[in-house]
């Protein structure tokens, strides 16, 4: 018996039909193979290329922003950094490393966590305050090949003038950050973690460089969006914090930062992509009891 079917007005016999099916299956297979794979898992986000550059030979920068409760600043920071860096042809991605626990803010540990999370995909990090906006286009966020590059130099930072200051915005390549074992985890509350990091760099012989020929001075090189009464610095000192944090820390760093990444979020601000890492830092109360200072004025119990 000869089987034949009618296809779009043509009569097709059994053997031709078989060949047609094989050819169609092959074409479909090729098409499906060309589609990107999606495994549907909530895997760690891969770096998102920003529109400005996708060239593989360029060094990639992870901008790590230690963060808690600075949403207004963030809304200004993101569009500003995209506009500013779009003139420099640098592949970058912004990671907001948000502290989500009840301990005092720990800027250095958040930077350690941000580094561990990004080190496989990025060549260098910019540790970047969210409230400090670069204004002068001569501030180049280039790959810090020979040593850390301090963008917010004491000559131009609106508030900090001392020579060894390396806070605000510091670029460092992956190998150098690993060489000094990252930052100390002992600094809960405001201050000194950047000064301790300076000593780590000095101890291994790394020289910090700064942009040269910046002529815009302390008023016009950066915008520091920081009202000190609205955004109070947590300068409390409790237990033996003062004594311990004045000294160089030879123990803690990248290798022992205790944390959980609670969640990661890809978000956009004005359509611009960034990643929020929600981080729970775990405090060792034996070694750093000052991660929570006791309330100096606890509410009085009512007599019953
Ligand atoms: N920061 C934050 N929340 C805080 C304290 C600090 O997000 O409660 C982050 C933020 O990125 C900020 C940086 O840590 O820009 C440095 O802190 P701060 O601005 O208080 O230091 P400053 O350099 O102005 O003394
Ligand atoms: Mn500030």
Short mmCIF file of C-alpha atoms and ligand atoms in Angstrom, two decimals:
data_model
loop_
_atom_site.label_atom_id
_atom_site.label_comp_id
_atom_site.label_asym_id
_atom_site.label_seq_id
_atom_site.Cartn_x
_atom_site.Cartn_y
_atom_site.Cartn_z
CA UNK A 1 0.00 0.00 0.00
CA UNK A 2 1.37 3.42 -0.95
CA UNK A 3 0.79 6.08 1.71
CA UNK A 4 0.67 9.65 0.61
CA UNK A 5 -0.33 12.88 2.35
CA UNK A 6 -1.11 16.28 1.04
CA UNK A 7 1.22 19.01 2.31
CA UNK A 8 0.52 22.62 1.37
CA UNK A 9 -1.15 21.43 -1.80
CA UNK A 10 1.69 18.95 -2.73
CA UNK A 11 1.25 15.22 -2.58
CA UNK A 12 4.04 13.65 -0.52
CA UNK A 13 4.68 9.90 -0.51
CA UNK A 14 5.74 7.84 2.58
CA UNK A 15 9.53 7.83 1.92
CA UNK A 16 9.60 11.55 1.04
CA UNK A 17 7.59 12.23 4.19
CA UNK A 18 10.23 10.40 6.26
CA UNK A 19 13.08 12.44 4.71
CA UNK A 20 11.15 15.64 5.30
CA UNK A 21 10.63 14.72 8.97
CA UNK A 22 14.35 14.01 9.44
CA UNK A 23 15.29 17.34 7.82
CA UNK A 24 12.77 19.25 9.93
CA UNK A 25 13.97 17.53 13.13
CA UNK A 26 17.57 18.46 12.23
CA UNK A 27 16.67 22.12 11.64
CA UNK A 28 14.74 22.29 14.92
CA UNK A 29 17.67 20.67 16.77
CA UNK A 30 20.10 23.25 15.36
CA UNK A 31 17.78 26.07 16.37
CA UNK A 32 17.35 24.80 19.94
CA UNK A 33 21.10 24.24 20.34
CA UNK A 34 21.72 27.86 19.40
CA UNK A 35 19.49 29.17 22.22
CA UNK A 36 21.20 30.25 25.51
CA UNK A 37 21.02 27.66 28.26
CA UNK A 38 18.89 28.42 31.28
CA UNK A 39 18.90 26.06 34.21
CA UNK A 40 16.20 27.90 36.14
CA UNK A 41 18.25 27.79 39.35
CA UNK A 42 18.64 30.83 41.58
CA UNK A 43 22.41 30.71 41.06
CA UNK A 44 24.74 33.51 42.13
CA UNK A 45 24.34 36.34 39.68
CA UNK A 46 26.93 36.41 36.96
CA UNK A 47 28.48 39.78 36.40
CA UNK A 48 26.21 41.94 34.35
CA UNK A 49 28.01 43.74 31.59
CA UNK A 50 27.24 47.38 31.58
CA UNK A 51 26.43 48.79 28.20
CA UNK A 52 29.70 50.71 27.85
CA UNK A 53 32.14 47.89 27.20
CA UNK A 54 32.19 44.17 26.74
CA UNK A 55 35.74 43.59 25.55
CA UNK A 56 37.26 40.56 27.20
CA UNK A 57 40.84 41.84 27.28
CA UNK A 58 39.93 44.87 29.38
CA UNK A 59 40.45 44.68 33.13
CA UNK A 60 37.17 44.48 34.95
CA UNK A 61 36.33 46.53 38.03
CA UNK A 62 33.93 45.55 40.83
CA UNK A 63 32.77 48.66 42.65
CA UNK A 64 32.15 47.51 46.22
CA UNK A 65 29.96 49.86 48.22
CA UNK A 66 29.67 49.06 51.94
CA UNK A 67 26.12 50.02 52.74
CA UNK A 68 23.39 50.39 55.31
CA UNK A 69 20.53 52.86 55.43
CA UNK A 70 21.78 55.27 52.75
CA UNK A 71 19.05 54.92 50.16
CA UNK A 72 18.86 58.60 49.24
CA UNK A 73 22.60 58.67 48.58
CA UNK A 74 22.36 55.46 46.53
CA UNK A 75 19.79 56.99 44.21
CA UNK A 76 22.29 59.72 43.38
CA UNK A 77 25.37 57.53 43.41
CA UNK A 78 24.30 55.04 40.73
CA UNK A 79 23.38 57.43 37.88
CA UNK A 80 26.35 59.61 38.74
CA UNK A 81 28.85 56.74 38.54
CA UNK A 82 27.44 55.46 35.25
CA UNK A 83 27.67 58.93 33.71
CA UNK A 84 31.14 59.53 35.15
CA UNK A 85 32.63 56.15 34.16
CA UNK A 86 31.01 56.04 30.74
CA UNK A 87 33.71 58.53 29.70
CA UNK A 88 36.47 56.12 30.75
CA UNK A 89 35.65 52.94 28.85
CA UNK A 90 36.04 50.64 31.87
CA UNK A 91 33.94 47.48 32.25
CA UNK A 92 32.52 47.75 35.75
CA UNK A 93 29.67 46.57 37.90
CA UNK A 94 28.36 48.07 41.13
CA UNK A 95 27.86 45.78 44.13
CA UNK A 96 26.00 47.24 47.06
CA UNK A 97 27.18 45.20 50.02
CA UNK A 98 24.39 45.78 52.47
CA UNK A 99 24.80 44.85 56.11
CA UNK A 100 21.70 43.07 57.30
CA UNK A 101 22.15 42.14 60.94
CA UNK A 102 21.84 43.87 64.28
CA UNK A 103 25.55 44.49 64.80
CA UNK A 104 27.22 47.85 64.45
CA UNK A 105 28.27 48.78 60.92
CA UNK A 106 31.46 47.07 59.77
CA UNK A 107 32.73 48.66 56.58
CA UNK A 108 35.89 46.54 56.28
CA UNK A 109 34.17 43.18 56.72
CA UNK A 110 31.61 44.15 54.09
CA UNK A 111 34.45 44.92 51.68
CA UNK A 112 35.98 41.51 52.45
CA UNK A 113 32.66 39.82 51.68
CA UNK A 114 32.21 41.83 48.48
CA UNK A 115 35.70 40.81 47.40
CA UNK A 116 35.14 37.10 48.08
CA UNK A 117 31.93 37.26 46.11
CA UNK A 118 33.45 38.95 43.06
CA UNK A 119 37.06 37.82 42.88
CA UNK A 120 36.54 35.14 40.26
CA UNK A 121 35.05 37.55 37.78
CA UNK A 122 36.80 40.87 38.38
CA UNK A 123 40.43 41.99 38.18
CA UNK A 124 40.26 44.83 40.66
CA UNK A 125 37.97 46.38 43.20
CA UNK A 126 37.07 49.93 44.00
CA UNK A 127 36.11 50.24 47.64
CA UNK A 128 33.74 53.13 47.32
CA UNK A 129 31.80 55.21 49.81
CA UNK A 130 28.24 55.72 48.60
CA UNK A 131 28.23 59.37 49.60
CA UNK A 132 31.37 60.47 47.75
CA UNK A 133 30.87 61.44 44.12
CA UNK A 134 33.85 62.09 41.85
CA UNK A 135 33.42 65.31 39.86
CA UNK A 136 36.70 65.83 38.06
CA UNK A 137 37.11 63.79 34.85
CA UNK A 138 40.85 63.61 35.43
CA UNK A 139 40.17 61.10 38.23
CA UNK A 140 40.83 57.91 36.30
CA UNK A 141 39.56 54.64 37.75
CA UNK A 142 42.23 52.68 35.90
CA UNK A 143 43.60 49.23 36.69
CA UNK A 144 46.00 49.68 39.64
CA UNK A 145 48.78 47.52 38.22
CA UNK A 146 51.71 48.55 40.39
CA UNK A 147 49.96 49.34 43.65
CA UNK A 148 46.74 50.67 45.21
CA UNK A 149 45.36 53.83 43.67
CA UNK A 150 43.76 56.21 46.13
CA UNK A 151 41.27 58.30 44.19
CA UNK A 152 40.08 60.50 47.08
CA UNK A 153 43.48 61.82 48.07
CA UNK A 154 43.95 63.93 51.21
CA UNK A 155 44.66 66.92 48.94
CA UNK A 156 41.21 66.71 47.43
CA UNK A 157 38.93 64.94 49.91
CA UNK A 158 36.53 67.50 51.40
CA UNK A 159 37.02 66.30 54.98
CA UNK A 160 40.17 64.20 55.53
CA UNK A 161 43.53 65.87 55.04
CA UNK A 162 46.10 63.62 56.71
CA UNK A 163 48.84 62.16 54.57
CA UNK A 164 48.21 58.49 55.21
CA UNK A 165 44.45 58.74 54.63
CA UNK A 166 43.29 56.04 52.19
CA UNK A 167 39.52 56.03 52.89
CA UNK A 168 36.71 57.15 50.63
CA UNK A 169 37.64 55.60 47.28
CA UNK A 170 40.52 53.14 46.92
CA UNK A 171 41.29 50.92 43.93
CA UNK A 172 43.30 47.77 44.45
CA UNK A 173 43.93 44.79 42.24
CA UNK A 174 42.88 41.31 43.29
CA UNK A 175 46.39 39.99 43.89
CA UNK A 176 47.33 42.90 46.14
CA UNK A 177 44.16 42.63 48.20
CA UNK A 178 44.88 38.93 48.70
CA UNK A 179 48.53 39.63 49.48
CA UNK A 180 47.56 41.70 52.55
CA UNK A 181 44.82 39.20 53.50
CA UNK A 182 42.08 41.75 52.92
CA UNK A 183 40.93 44.05 55.69
CA UNK A 184 40.63 43.57 59.44
CA UNK A 185 37.29 42.33 60.73
CA UNK A 186 37.68 43.98 64.13
CA UNK A 187 36.27 47.39 63.24
CA UNK A 188 32.62 47.62 64.27
CA UNK A 189 31.36 51.20 64.34
CA UNK A 190 32.91 54.18 62.60
CA UNK A 191 36.59 54.71 61.89
CA UNK A 192 40.19 53.44 61.80
CA UNK A 193 39.66 50.38 59.59
CA UNK A 194 41.12 52.30 56.63
CA UNK A 195 44.13 53.40 58.68
CA UNK A 196 44.77 49.81 59.71
CA UNK A 197 44.57 48.82 56.06
CA UNK A 198 47.18 51.44 55.24
CA UNK A 199 49.58 49.72 57.64
CA UNK A 200 48.89 46.36 56.01
CA UNK A 201 49.85 47.82 52.63
CA UNK A 202 52.94 49.49 54.02
CA UNK A 203 54.06 46.28 55.78
CA UNK A 204 54.22 44.38 52.48
CA UNK A 205 55.91 47.27 50.70
CA UNK A 206 52.99 48.39 48.54
CA UNK A 207 53.09 52.03 47.64
CA UNK A 208 49.82 53.90 47.39
CA UNK A 209 49.63 56.26 44.42
CA UNK A 210 47.16 59.06 43.79
CA UNK A 211 45.92 60.87 40.70
CA UNK A 212 48.33 63.63 39.81
CA UNK A 213 47.64 67.11 38.48
CA UNK A 214 44.20 67.47 40.00
CA UNK A 215 43.60 71.18 40.18
CA UNK A 216 40.06 71.35 41.52
CA UNK A 217 41.00 71.34 45.21
CA UNK A 218 38.92 70.20 48.16
CA UNK A 219 35.68 71.87 47.14
CA UNK A 220 35.28 70.84 43.55
CA UNK A 221 36.94 67.46 43.12
CA UNK A 222 34.25 65.49 44.99
CA UNK A 223 30.77 65.98 46.29
CA UNK A 224 30.45 64.55 49.79
CA UNK A 225 26.72 64.08 50.41
CA UNK A 226 27.04 63.87 54.16
CA UNK A 227 25.24 65.99 56.71
CA UNK A 228 26.75 65.04 60.04
CA UNK A 229 23.56 65.51 62.06
CA UNK A 230 21.36 63.67 59.57
CA UNK A 231 23.87 60.84 59.05
CA UNK A 232 25.46 60.48 62.46
CA UNK A 233 28.75 58.62 62.65
CA UNK A 234 28.74 55.79 65.19
CA UNK A 235 31.75 56.81 67.25
CA UNK A 236 30.89 54.88 70.40
CA UNK A 237 33.69 52.95 72.04
CA UNK A 238 32.89 50.12 74.40
CA UNK A 239 34.70 47.23 76.08
CA UNK A 240 38.38 47.37 75.06
CA UNK A 241 37.62 48.57 71.54
CA UNK A 242 39.74 51.70 71.74
CA UNK A 243 42.82 49.82 72.82
CA UNK A 244 42.49 46.95 70.33
CA UNK A 245 41.57 48.98 67.27
CA UNK A 246 44.53 51.31 67.72
CA UNK A 247 46.83 48.39 67.00
CA UNK A 248 47.71 46.61 63.78
CA UNK A 249 45.63 43.42 63.43
CA UNK A 250 47.82 40.50 62.35
CA UNK A 251 45.11 37.90 62.78
CA UNK A 252 41.85 38.62 61.01
CA UNK A 253 41.07 39.27 57.36
CA UNK A 254 39.68 37.71 54.22
CA UNK A 255 40.25 34.17 55.48
CA UNK A 256 38.11 34.44 58.61
CA UNK A 257 35.36 36.95 57.87
CA UNK A 258 32.25 35.23 59.24
CA UNK A 259 29.11 35.88 57.25
CA UNK A 260 26.10 34.56 55.40
CA UNK A 261 24.86 35.96 52.15
CA UNK A 262 21.19 36.17 52.98
CA UNK A 263 20.15 37.02 49.42
CA UNK A 264 21.33 38.68 46.25
CA UNK A 265 19.26 40.98 44.13
CA UNK A 266 19.75 42.41 40.69
CA UNK A 267 18.14 45.79 40.72
CA UNK A 268 18.17 48.87 38.56
CA UNK A 269 18.21 52.55 39.37
CA UNK A 270 16.92 54.65 36.49
CA UNK A 271 17.31 51.55 34.34
CA UNK A 272 20.98 51.09 35.30
CA UNK A 273 21.94 47.61 36.56
CA UNK A 274 23.57 46.82 39.88
CA UNK A 275 23.66 43.98 42.39
CA UNK A 276 22.70 44.14 46.05
CA UNK A 277 24.29 41.55 48.32
CA UNK A 278 22.39 41.24 51.57
CA UNK A 279 25.00 40.18 54.08
CA UNK A 280 24.66 38.99 57.64
CA UNK A 281 27.95 39.51 59.43
CA UNK A 282 28.57 37.13 62.31
CA UNK A 283 30.25 38.67 65.33
CA UNK A 284 32.70 36.78 67.50
CA UNK A 285 31.76 38.20 70.90
CA UNK A 286 34.81 36.67 72.54
CA UNK A 287 37.24 38.65 70.43
CA UNK A 288 35.17 41.72 69.47
CA UNK A 289 32.44 42.25 72.09
CA UNK A 290 32.11 45.86 70.85
CA UNK A 291 30.14 44.71 67.81
CA UNK A 292 27.24 45.72 70.05
CA UNK A 293 27.70 48.41 72.66
CA UNK A 294 25.45 48.19 75.71
CA UNK A 295 22.80 50.91 75.88
CA UNK A 296 24.18 53.62 78.23
CA UNK A 297 20.63 54.65 79.25
CA UNK A 298 18.53 51.51 79.43
CA UNK A 299 14.83 52.21 79.98
CA UNK A 300 14.01 52.20 83.71
CA UNK A 301 11.76 49.42 84.90
CA UNK A 302 8.53 50.67 86.43
CA UNK A 303 8.02 49.72 90.07
CA UNK A 304 5.13 47.33 90.43
N1 LIG B 1 28.03 53.58 55.52
C1 LIG B 1 26.70 53.21 55.37
N2 LIG B 1 25.87 53.25 56.45
C2 LIG B 1 26.30 53.63 57.67
C3 LIG B 1 27.64 54.04 57.81
C4 LIG B 1 28.47 54.02 56.71
O1 LIG B 1 26.27 52.83 54.28
O2 LIG B 1 25.49 53.65 58.62
C5 LIG B 1 28.93 53.45 54.35
C6 LIG B 1 28.63 54.45 53.25
O3 LIG B 1 29.03 53.90 52.03
C7 LIG B 1 29.52 55.58 53.65
C8 LIG B 1 30.78 54.84 54.11
O4 LIG B 1 30.27 53.68 54.75
O5 LIG B 1 29.77 56.45 52.59
C9 LIG B 1 31.70 55.62 55.04
O6 LIG B 1 30.98 56.07 56.19
P1 LIG B 1 30.83 57.61 56.52
O7 LIG B 1 30.25 58.32 55.33
O8 LIG B 1 30.06 57.74 57.80
O9 LIG B 1 32.31 58.04 56.75
P2 LIG B 1 33.05 59.43 56.48
O10 LIG B 1 34.11 59.10 55.48
O11 LIG B 1 32.07 60.44 55.95
O12 LIG B 1 33.63 59.82 57.79
MN1 LIG B 2 30.59 60.23 54.44
#
